[in-house]
mmCIF file of C-alpha atoms and ligand atoms in Angstrom:
data_model
loop_
_atom_site.group_PDB
_atom_site.id
_atom_site.type_symbol
_atom_site.label_atom_id
_atom_site.label_comp_id
_atom_site.label_asym_id
_atom_site.label_seq_id
_atom_site.Cartn_x
_atom_site.Cartn_y
_atom_site.Cartn_z
ATOM 1 C CA MET L 1 0.000 0.000 0.000
ATOM 2 C CA ARG L 2 1.329 3.432 -0.925
ATOM 3 C CA ARG L 3 0.784 6.310 1.455
ATOM 4 C CA LYS L 4 -0.782 9.464 0.071
ATOM 5 C CA LEU L 5 1.220 12.642 0.623
ATOM 6 C CA ALA L 6 0.167 16.284 0.491
ATOM 7 C CA ALA L 7 3.380 18.305 0.514
ATOM 8 C CA GLY L 8 3.581 22.091 0.773
ATOM 9 C CA ASN L 9 6.646 24.034 -0.323
ATOM 10 C CA TRP L 10 6.686 27.535 1.133
ATOM 11 C CA LYS L 11 9.811 28.430 -0.871
ATOM 12 C CA MET L 12 11.345 31.739 0.297
ATOM 13 C CA ASN L 13 8.153 32.897 1.990
ATOM 14 C CA GLY L 14 7.265 33.256 5.631
ATOM 15 C CA SER L 15 8.560 34.589 8.894
ATOM 16 C CA ALA L 16 7.297 33.893 12.419
ATOM 17 C CA ALA L 17 3.812 35.255 11.641
ATOM 18 C CA ALA L 18 3.332 32.514 9.036
ATOM 19 C CA LEU L 19 3.352 29.879 11.765
ATOM 20 C CA ALA L 20 -0.279 30.807 12.488
ATOM 21 C CA GLU L 21 -1.172 29.274 9.089
ATOM 22 C CA LEU L 22 0.667 26.086 10.011
ATOM 23 C CA GLN L 23 -1.116 25.938 13.340
ATOM 24 C CA ALA L 24 -4.461 26.408 11.586
ATOM 25 C CA LEU L 25 -3.551 23.714 9.077
ATOM 26 C CA ALA L 26 -2.648 21.293 11.861
ATOM 27 C CA ALA L 27 -6.038 21.911 13.468
ATOM 28 C CA LEU L 28 -7.967 21.505 10.178
ATOM 29 C CA SER L 29 -6.217 18.442 8.849
ATOM 30 C CA THR L 30 -6.597 15.258 10.798
ATOM 31 C CA SER L 31 -6.334 12.453 8.305
ATOM 32 C CA ASP L 32 -5.256 8.891 8.990
ATOM 33 C CA SER L 33 -4.687 7.936 5.392
ATOM 34 C CA THR L 34 -2.894 11.033 4.071
ATOM 35 C CA ASP L 35 0.498 12.246 5.245
ATOM 36 C CA ILE L 36 0.848 16.019 5.378
ATOM 37 C CA LEU L 37 4.163 17.811 4.952
ATOM 38 C CA ILE L 38 5.129 21.472 5.060
ATOM 39 C CA CYS L 39 8.576 22.608 3.954
ATOM 40 C CA PRO L 40 8.989 26.098 5.390
ATOM 41 C CA PRO L 41 12.185 28.150 5.076
ATOM 42 C CA SER L 42 14.806 26.398 7.224
ATOM 43 C CA THR L 43 14.852 29.382 9.609
ATOM 44 C CA LEU L 44 11.341 28.407 10.734
ATOM 45 C CA ILE L 45 11.661 24.647 11.124
ATOM 46 C CA SER L 46 12.485 24.462 14.819
ATOM 47 C CA ARG L 47 9.790 26.991 15.741
ATOM 48 C CA ALA L 48 7.319 25.272 13.420
ATOM 49 C CA LYS L 49 7.816 22.038 15.334
ATOM 50 C CA SER L 50 5.907 23.317 18.344
ATOM 51 C CA VAL L 51 2.729 24.113 16.367
ATOM 52 C CA ALA L 52 2.871 21.470 13.605
ATOM 53 C CA GLY L 53 0.919 18.698 15.358
ATOM 54 C CA ASN L 54 0.640 15.804 12.892
ATOM 55 C CA VAL L 55 2.054 17.850 10.030
ATOM 56 C CA ALA L 56 5.566 16.664 9.151
ATOM 57 C CA LEU L 57 8.253 19.237 8.413
ATOM 58 C CA GLY L 58 10.887 19.280 5.716
ATOM 59 C CA GLY L 59 13.735 21.311 4.327
ATOM 60 C CA GLN L 60 13.808 22.664 0.759
ATOM 61 C CA ASP L 61 17.411 21.662 0.020
ATOM 62 C CA CYS L 62 20.531 20.392 1.790
ATOM 63 C CA HIS L 63 24.241 20.243 1.064
ATOM 64 C CA ALA L 64 25.893 17.048 -0.159
ATOM 65 C CA SER L 65 28.477 17.261 2.663
ATOM 66 C CA THR L 66 27.687 16.609 6.293
ATOM 67 C CA SER L 67 29.447 19.743 7.613
ATOM 68 C CA GLY L 68 32.248 22.163 6.847
ATOM 69 C CA ALA L 69 33.173 25.402 5.114
ATOM 70 C CA HIS L 70 30.057 25.978 2.985
ATOM 71 C CA THR L 71 28.819 29.447 3.855
ATOM 72 C CA GLY L 72 25.076 29.812 3.617
ATOM 73 C CA ASP L 73 24.325 26.134 3.126
ATOM 74 C CA VAL L 74 22.469 23.770 5.420
ATOM 75 C CA ALA L 75 23.370 20.148 6.185
ATOM 76 C CA ALA L 76 20.875 17.295 6.216
ATOM 77 C CA ASP L 77 21.766 16.523 9.844
ATOM 78 C CA MET L 78 20.956 20.122 10.780
ATOM 79 C CA LEU L 79 17.518 19.870 9.187
ATOM 80 C CA LYS L 80 16.916 16.645 11.076
ATOM 81 C CA ASP L 81 18.147 18.228 14.296
ATOM 82 C CA ALA L 82 15.773 21.183 13.782
ATOM 83 C CA GLY L 83 12.788 18.839 13.479
ATOM 84 C CA ALA L 84 12.589 17.962 9.786
ATOM 85 C CA SER L 85 11.857 14.454 8.579
ATOM 86 C CA TYR L 86 11.845 15.212 4.818
ATOM 87 C CA VAL L 87 13.871 17.287 2.380
ATOM 88 C CA ILE L 88 12.962 18.450 -1.135
ATOM 89 C CA LEU L 89 15.859 17.966 -3.547
ATOM 90 C CA GLY L 90 16.375 18.982 -7.168
ATOM 91 C CA HIS L 91 13.475 21.426 -7.341
ATOM 92 C CA SER L 92 13.574 23.185 -10.712
ATOM 93 C CA GLU L 93 14.217 26.500 -8.942
ATOM 94 C CA ARG L 94 17.366 24.963 -7.378
ATOM 95 C CA ARG L 95 18.364 23.457 -10.711
ATOM 96 C CA GLU L 96 17.904 26.878 -12.362
ATOM 97 C CA ASP L 97 19.073 29.341 -9.661
ATOM 98 C CA HIS L 98 22.009 27.235 -8.416
ATOM 99 C CA ASN L 99 22.907 25.232 -11.506
ATOM 100 C CA GLU L 100 22.169 21.968 -9.741
ATOM 101 C CA ARG L 101 22.718 18.952 -11.956
ATOM 102 C CA ASP L 102 21.358 15.442 -11.569
ATOM 103 C CA GLU L 103 24.634 14.271 -10.025
ATOM 104 C CA ASP L 104 24.426 17.021 -7.371
ATOM 105 C CA VAL L 105 20.900 15.953 -6.499
ATOM 106 C CA ARG L 106 22.050 12.346 -6.260
ATOM 107 C CA SER L 107 24.903 13.217 -3.847
ATOM 108 C CA LYS L 108 22.576 15.308 -1.709
ATOM 109 C CA ALA L 109 20.041 12.486 -1.598
ATOM 110 C CA LYS L 110 22.634 10.030 -0.308
ATOM 111 C CA THR L 111 23.609 12.434 2.481
ATOM 112 C CA ALA L 112 19.965 13.068 3.312
ATOM 113 C CA TRP L 113 19.254 9.334 3.571
ATOM 114 C CA ASP L 114 22.270 8.915 5.860
ATOM 115 C CA ALA L 115 20.762 11.621 8.067
ATOM 116 C CA GLY L 116 17.454 9.731 8.167
ATOM 117 C CA LEU L 117 15.477 12.146 5.993
ATOM 118 C CA VAL L 118 12.939 11.130 3.356
ATOM 119 C CA THR L 119 13.856 12.776 0.042
ATOM 120 C CA VAL L 120 11.278 14.353 -2.260
ATOM 121 C CA ILE L 121 13.203 14.334 -5.529
ATOM 122 C CA CYS L 122 11.812 16.641 -8.223
ATOM 123 C CA VAL L 123 11.920 16.083 -11.967
ATOM 124 C CA GLY L 124 10.245 17.962 -14.806
ATOM 125 C CA GLU L 125 10.576 19.160 -18.367
ATOM 126 C CA SER L 126 10.736 22.713 -19.702
ATOM 127 C CA LEU L 127 8.146 24.025 -22.154
ATOM 128 C CA SER L 128 10.544 23.679 -25.097
ATOM 129 C CA GLU L 129 11.314 20.084 -24.111
ATOM 130 C CA ARG L 130 7.586 19.351 -23.915
ATOM 131 C CA GLU L 131 6.963 20.999 -27.293
ATOM 132 C CA ALA L 132 9.819 19.032 -28.862
ATOM 133 C CA ASP L 133 8.172 15.835 -27.600
ATOM 134 C CA ASN L 134 11.144 15.030 -25.363
ATOM 135 C CA THR L 135 9.300 14.860 -22.047
ATOM 136 C CA LEU L 136 9.727 11.159 -21.303
ATOM 137 C CA ASP L 137 13.405 11.198 -22.314
ATOM 138 C CA ILE L 138 14.049 14.129 -19.979
ATOM 139 C CA ILE L 139 12.146 12.551 -17.097
ATOM 140 C CA GLY L 140 13.855 9.187 -17.624
ATOM 141 C CA GLY L 141 17.282 10.857 -17.584
ATOM 142 C CA GLN L 142 16.512 12.871 -14.467
ATOM 143 C CA LEU L 143 15.209 9.811 -12.608
ATOM 144 C CA ALA L 144 18.280 7.771 -13.545
ATOM 145 C CA GLY L 145 20.698 10.577 -12.682
ATOM 146 C CA SER L 146 19.128 12.084 -9.575
ATOM 147 C CA ILE L 147 18.065 9.033 -7.557
ATOM 148 C CA PRO L 148 20.889 7.104 -5.859
ATOM 149 C CA ASP L 149 20.941 3.322 -5.603
ATOM 150 C CA GLY L 150 19.218 2.084 -2.483
ATOM 151 C CA ALA L 151 15.866 3.793 -2.905
ATOM 152 C CA THR L 152 12.914 2.320 -1.015
ATOM 153 C CA GLY L 153 9.279 3.177 -0.546
ATOM 154 C CA GLU L 154 10.260 4.624 2.839
ATOM 155 C CA ASN L 155 13.145 6.922 1.868
ATOM 156 C CA LEU L 156 11.991 8.206 -1.529
ATOM 157 C CA VAL L 157 9.141 10.297 -2.901
ATOM 158 C CA VAL L 158 9.290 11.522 -6.510
ATOM 159 C CA ALA L 159 7.566 14.720 -7.618
ATOM 160 C CA TYR L 160 6.789 15.347 -11.287
ATOM 161 C CA GLU L 161 6.781 19.108 -11.759
ATOM 162 C CA PRO L 162 6.662 20.401 -15.342
ATOM 163 C CA ILE L 163 8.682 23.623 -15.119
ATOM 164 C CA TRP L 164 6.171 25.508 -17.259
ATOM 165 C CA ALA L 165 3.356 24.639 -14.814
ATOM 166 C CA ILE L 166 5.062 25.968 -11.668
ATOM 167 C CA GLY L 167 3.505 29.194 -10.446
ATOM 168 C CA THR L 168 1.927 29.865 -13.854
ATOM 169 C CA GLY L 169 -1.631 28.608 -13.406
ATOM 170 C CA LYS L 170 -1.015 26.273 -16.365
ATOM 171 C CA VAL L 171 -1.576 22.575 -15.783
ATOM 172 C CA PRO L 172 -0.908 19.689 -18.187
ATOM 173 C CA THR L 173 -3.870 17.686 -19.396
ATOM 174 C CA MET L 174 -4.804 14.787 -17.152
ATOM 175 C CA SER L 175 -3.633 12.371 -19.831
ATOM 176 C CA GLN L 176 -0.233 14.117 -19.974
ATOM 177 C CA ILE L 177 0.105 13.795 -16.179
ATOM 178 C CA GLY L 178 -0.980 10.148 -16.343
ATOM 179 C CA GLU L 179 1.484 9.362 -19.115
ATOM 180 C CA VAL L 180 4.427 10.727 -17.103
ATOM 181 C CA HIS L 181 3.335 9.109 -13.832
ATOM 182 C CA ASP L 182 2.820 5.684 -15.448
ATOM 183 C CA PHE L 183 6.242 6.057 -17.081
ATOM 184 C CA MET L 184 7.903 6.991 -13.764
ATOM 185 C CA ARG L 185 6.276 4.004 -12.042
ATOM 186 C CA MET L 186 7.548 1.689 -14.782
ATOM 187 C CA ARG L 187 11.079 3.101 -14.581
ATOM 188 C CA LEU L 188 11.202 2.807 -10.773
ATOM 189 C CA GLU L 189 9.938 -0.775 -10.903
ATOM 190 C CA ARG L 190 12.484 -1.657 -13.542
ATOM 191 C CA ARG L 191 15.418 -0.187 -11.627
ATOM 192 C CA PHE L 192 14.557 -0.990 -8.029
ATOM 193 C CA GLY L 193 12.344 -4.043 -8.494
ATOM 194 C CA GLU L 194 8.572 -4.233 -8.550
ATOM 195 C CA GLY L 195 8.250 -4.451 -4.776
ATOM 196 C CA VAL L 196 10.082 -1.174 -4.220
ATOM 197 C CA GLY L 197 8.973 0.627 -7.384
ATOM 198 C CA ARG L 198 5.339 0.022 -6.551
ATOM 199 C CA THR L 199 5.622 1.623 -3.111
ATOM 200 C CA VAL L 200 7.364 4.931 -3.927
ATOM 201 C CA PRO L 201 4.792 7.750 -3.680
ATOM 202 C CA LEU L 202 4.582 9.842 -6.866
ATOM 203 C CA LEU L 203 3.455 13.451 -6.498
ATOM 204 C CA TYR L 204 2.299 15.877 -9.163
ATOM 205 C CA GLY L 205 3.336 19.529 -8.699
ATOM 206 C CA GLY L 206 2.661 22.714 -10.643
ATOM 207 C CA SER L 207 -0.309 25.053 -10.062
ATOM 208 C CA VAL L 208 -2.258 22.580 -7.910
ATOM 209 C CA LYS L 209 -5.230 24.434 -6.389
ATOM 210 C CA PRO L 210 -8.413 23.467 -4.529
ATOM 211 C CA GLY L 211 -10.262 23.788 -7.871
ATOM 212 C CA ASN L 212 -8.180 21.264 -9.825
ATOM 213 C CA ALA L 213 -7.003 18.902 -7.066
ATOM 214 C CA GLU L 214 -9.840 16.401 -7.396
ATOM 215 C CA GLU L 215 -9.280 15.687 -11.103
ATOM 216 C CA ILE L 216 -5.498 15.508 -10.656
ATOM 217 C CA PHE L 217 -5.800 13.010 -7.789
ATOM 218 C CA ALA L 218 -8.034 10.801 -9.935
ATOM 219 C CA VAL L 219 -5.157 10.237 -12.402
ATOM 220 C CA SER L 220 -3.448 6.846 -12.204
ATOM 221 C CA ASN L 221 -0.225 6.721 -10.193
ATOM 222 C CA VAL L 222 -0.765 10.178 -8.695
ATOM 223 C CA ASP L 223 -0.345 9.639 -4.943
ATOM 224 C CA GLY L 224 -0.408 13.268 -3.888
ATOM 225 C CA ALA L 225 0.850 16.739 -4.703
ATOM 226 C CA LEU L 226 3.742 19.090 -4.158
ATOM 227 C CA VAL L 227 2.109 22.467 -3.742
ATOM 228 C CA GLY L 228 3.743 25.891 -3.766
ATOM 229 C CA GLY L 229 1.482 28.960 -3.730
ATOM 230 C CA ALA L 230 -1.643 27.183 -2.483
ATOM 231 C CA SER L 231 0.231 25.746 0.517
ATOM 232 C CA LEU L 232 0.734 29.201 2.042
ATOM 233 C CA LYS L 233 -2.883 29.451 3.196
ATOM 234 C CA ALA L 234 -4.259 26.797 5.533
ATOM 235 C CA SER L 235 -7.747 27.031 4.010
ATOM 236 C CA ASP L 236 -6.484 26.351 0.463
ATOM 237 C CA PHE L 237 -4.071 23.611 1.451
ATOM 238 C CA SER L 238 -6.578 21.833 3.665
ATOM 239 C CA ALA L 239 -9.055 21.785 0.752
ATOM 240 C CA ILE L 240 -6.377 20.061 -1.331
ATOM 241 C CA ILE L 241 -5.760 17.581 1.492
ATOM 242 C CA THR L 242 -9.495 16.848 1.688
ATOM 243 C CA ALA L 243 -9.541 16.130 -2.061
ATOM 244 C CA LEU L 244 -6.570 13.778 -1.695
ATOM 245 C CA ASP L 245 -8.131 12.022 1.245
ATOM 246 C CA ALA L 246 -11.274 11.366 -0.790
ATOM 247 C CA ALA L 247 -9.384 10.115 -3.881
HETATM 248 P P1 PGA Q 1 3.077 26.112 -7.437
HETATM 249 O O1 PGA Q 1 4.560 25.539 -7.121
HETATM 250 O O2 PGA Q 1 2.101 25.208 -6.738
HETATM 251 O O3 PGA Q 1 3.089 27.504 -6.867
HETATM 252 O O4 PGA Q 1 2.911 26.085 -8.910
HETATM 253 C C1 PGA Q 1 4.799 24.158 -7.110
HETATM 254 C C2 PGA Q 1 6.213 23.869 -6.725
HETATM 255 O O5 PGA Q 1 7.128 24.588 -7.158
HETATM 256 O O6 PGA Q 1 6.470 22.917 -5.978
#
């Protein structure tokens, strides 16, 4: 059985006042069958812990090294120590803003697993790659390059996030989402064995809102969502969680 996961990525948004939204979310969302995750800025994780209730916390990135002279970076162990149990890796904004390559994501994921964090590894094509009909090649390459050996249904979540759908209000057709998710499931089963590949939760991300969540969650092999903008407000995110719970 795969767990369902509703994951919120606050990106570079939120100071102490934003914890009221997390507290409200924790009060609204009491599901047994759906795991709920919020990835606030790392500055908020330890304070978030005291109001998060059943909502798990995660970082948005970590360094591939465990410690050392890396000004401005955060180590996986530090995220864990602050109260995180997940970390997002390879988000397209990291790939774009910080030139992260698949091999960087892979190294970070190994370090994160050693620290006991669950990794949410992001993959996704650009608009030009989609228009050139290269989507599955791109996704296949990113999966192969970004996920280390040793993945299990407990340490890995994969998020499919078409770059052109992030923060734009544009969403692929349901058949486009289904095609990519079925392909990712097949690739994970082939590489890690059916038993493992079947249990890795696959999230869709990119302009998920209360209004489109239900149809997205009805698509095969969609086990949840990675949500940016709509995770900042408890009322919006809890509506998405309710849709996932019902799926
Ligand atoms: P969005 O972001 O929901 O604001 O489109 C998704 C993401 O980047 O994870």
